Amino acid sequence: LKATLSGSSHIELKLLPTNGEDSLICMVHTFDGPLAESRIRLFTADWQALSDTCYTSKTLLQKPDTMTAEVFAGMLESLSLVLWRAALAADSDTLQLTPSFPLQFVEDKERFKALVVQRNLNWDGSCFK
C-alpha cells in the first residue's frame, strides 16, 4: 500500500514474512522536503512497534569503479550528513535506498553525483541486509 498524506509526505506499508509464524508490517514514511528523507518502522501484526530507523550512515555509499580510493575517501570526509530516501519494492521484499547530500555547495553537487546510486537491501526474515 502506498498512500499520499500531503504534498510533501507519503507512507508505504508492506507485510514481510518472518522466520516464525507471523508476518511483520514494514512502514516507510517519507518526507519530501528540499531533500527527501525516510523513516523505516517495523511492527508486529497487532501494531506493536519493533524498530524505528532513519538511515544517515555514509557506510552505505559505494565507491564507483571509475573513482580512486583516495578521491572517494576525501569525498566521504567532506560529507557531514547523508539522508536516505527509502522505498519498498512492489515485486520483492527489498528496501531501495537512494542517498542525498544536504548542505553541499552548488559547485559540489556535480562532483557528488557519482555517489548517488540506489542501494537495495533484502529482507532475510528478520532484518534488511
GROMACS .gro file of N, CA and C in nm, residues 7 9 15 18 21 31 34 37 42 44 48 57 59 62 68-69 73-74 82-83 86 93 108 111-112 119 121:
model
   81
    7GLY      N    1   0.130   1.693   0.017
    7GLY     CA    2   0.218   1.718  -0.096
    7GLY      C    3   0.364   1.689  -0.065
    9SER      N    4   0.460   1.442   0.191
    9SER     CA    5   0.472   1.326   0.278
    9SER      C    6   0.389   1.210   0.224
   15LEU      N    7   0.355  -0.619   0.415
   15LEU     CA    8   0.372  -0.734   0.503
   15LEU      C    9   0.498  -0.809   0.463
   18THR      N   10   0.837  -1.365   0.815
   18THR     CA   11   0.939  -1.381   0.919
   18THR      C   12   0.982  -1.527   0.923
   21GLU      N   13   0.597  -1.767   1.265
   21GLU     CA   14   0.465  -1.787   1.205
   21GLU      C   15   0.403  -1.657   1.155
   31PHE      N   16   0.944   1.197   0.392
   31PHE     CA   17   0.920   1.341   0.395
   31PHE      C   18   0.993   1.401   0.276
   34PRO      N   19   1.317   1.976   0.067
   34PRO     CA   20   1.413   2.006  -0.041
   34PRO      C   21   1.493   1.881  -0.077
   37GLU      N   22   1.380   1.238   0.290
   37GLU     CA   23   1.432   1.155   0.398
   37GLU      C   24   1.322   1.061   0.441
   42LEU      N   25   0.922  -0.106   1.182
   42LEU     CA   26   0.868  -0.242   1.178
   42LEU      C   27   0.771  -0.261   1.294
   44THR      N   28   0.466  -0.551   1.474
   44THR     CA   29   0.406  -0.683   1.475
   44THR      C   30   0.269  -0.673   1.408
   48GLN      N   31   0.247  -0.354   1.741
   48GLN     CA   32   0.345  -0.326   1.845
   48GLN      C   33   0.476  -0.287   1.775
   57SER      N   34   2.384   0.695   0.756
   57SER     CA   35   2.520   0.644   0.752
   57SER      C   36   2.586   0.665   0.616
   59THR      N   37   2.838   0.479   0.546
   59THR     CA   38   2.893   0.347   0.516
   59THR      C   39   2.814   0.274   0.408
   62GLN      N   40   2.888   0.349  -0.186
   62GLN     CA   41   2.987   0.263  -0.251
   62GLN      C   42   3.075   0.345  -0.344
   68THR      N   43   3.914   0.671  -0.770
   68THR     CA   44   4.020   0.614  -0.687
   68THR      C   45   3.975   0.609  -0.542
   69ALA      N   46   4.036   0.522  -0.466
   69ALA     CA   47   4.004   0.508  -0.323
   69ALA      C   48   4.033   0.637  -0.249
   73ALA      N   49   3.758   0.848  -0.044
   73ALA     CA   50   3.778   0.875   0.099
   73ALA      C   51   3.769   1.025   0.127
   74GLY      N   52   3.825   1.106   0.040
   74GLY     CA   53   3.818   1.251   0.058
   74GLY      C   54   3.675   1.304   0.048
   82VAL      N   55   2.441   1.234   0.537
   82VAL     CA   56   2.377   1.172   0.421
   82VAL      C   57   2.234   1.140   0.462
   83LEU      N   58   2.139   1.180   0.380
   83LEU     CA   59   1.998   1.144   0.402
   83LEU      C   60   1.961   1.037   0.300
   86ALA      N   61   1.389   0.604   0.119
   86ALA     CA   62   1.363   0.460   0.114
   86ALA      C   63   1.233   0.434   0.040
   93ASP      N   64   1.076  -0.845  -0.156
   93ASP     CA   65   1.092  -0.797  -0.019
   93ASP      C   66   1.224  -0.720  -0.009
  108ASP      N   67   2.963   2.169  -0.574
  108ASP     CA   68   2.994   2.032  -0.533
  108ASP      C   69   2.889   1.931  -0.580
  111ARG      N   70   3.000   1.704  -0.857
  111ARG     CA   71   3.108   1.616  -0.813
  111ARG      C   72   3.052   1.496  -0.735
  112PHE      N   73   2.948   1.519  -0.655
  112PHE     CA   74   2.890   1.412  -0.573
  112PHE      C   75   2.788   1.327  -0.648
  119ARG      N   76   2.081   0.175  -0.349
  119ARG     CA   77   2.122   0.051  -0.282
  119ARG      C   78   1.998  -0.030  -0.254
  121LEU      N   79   1.848  -0.333  -0.019
  121LEU     CA   80   1.865  -0.420   0.097
  121LEU      C   81   1.754  -0.525   0.093
   0.00000   0.00000   0.00000
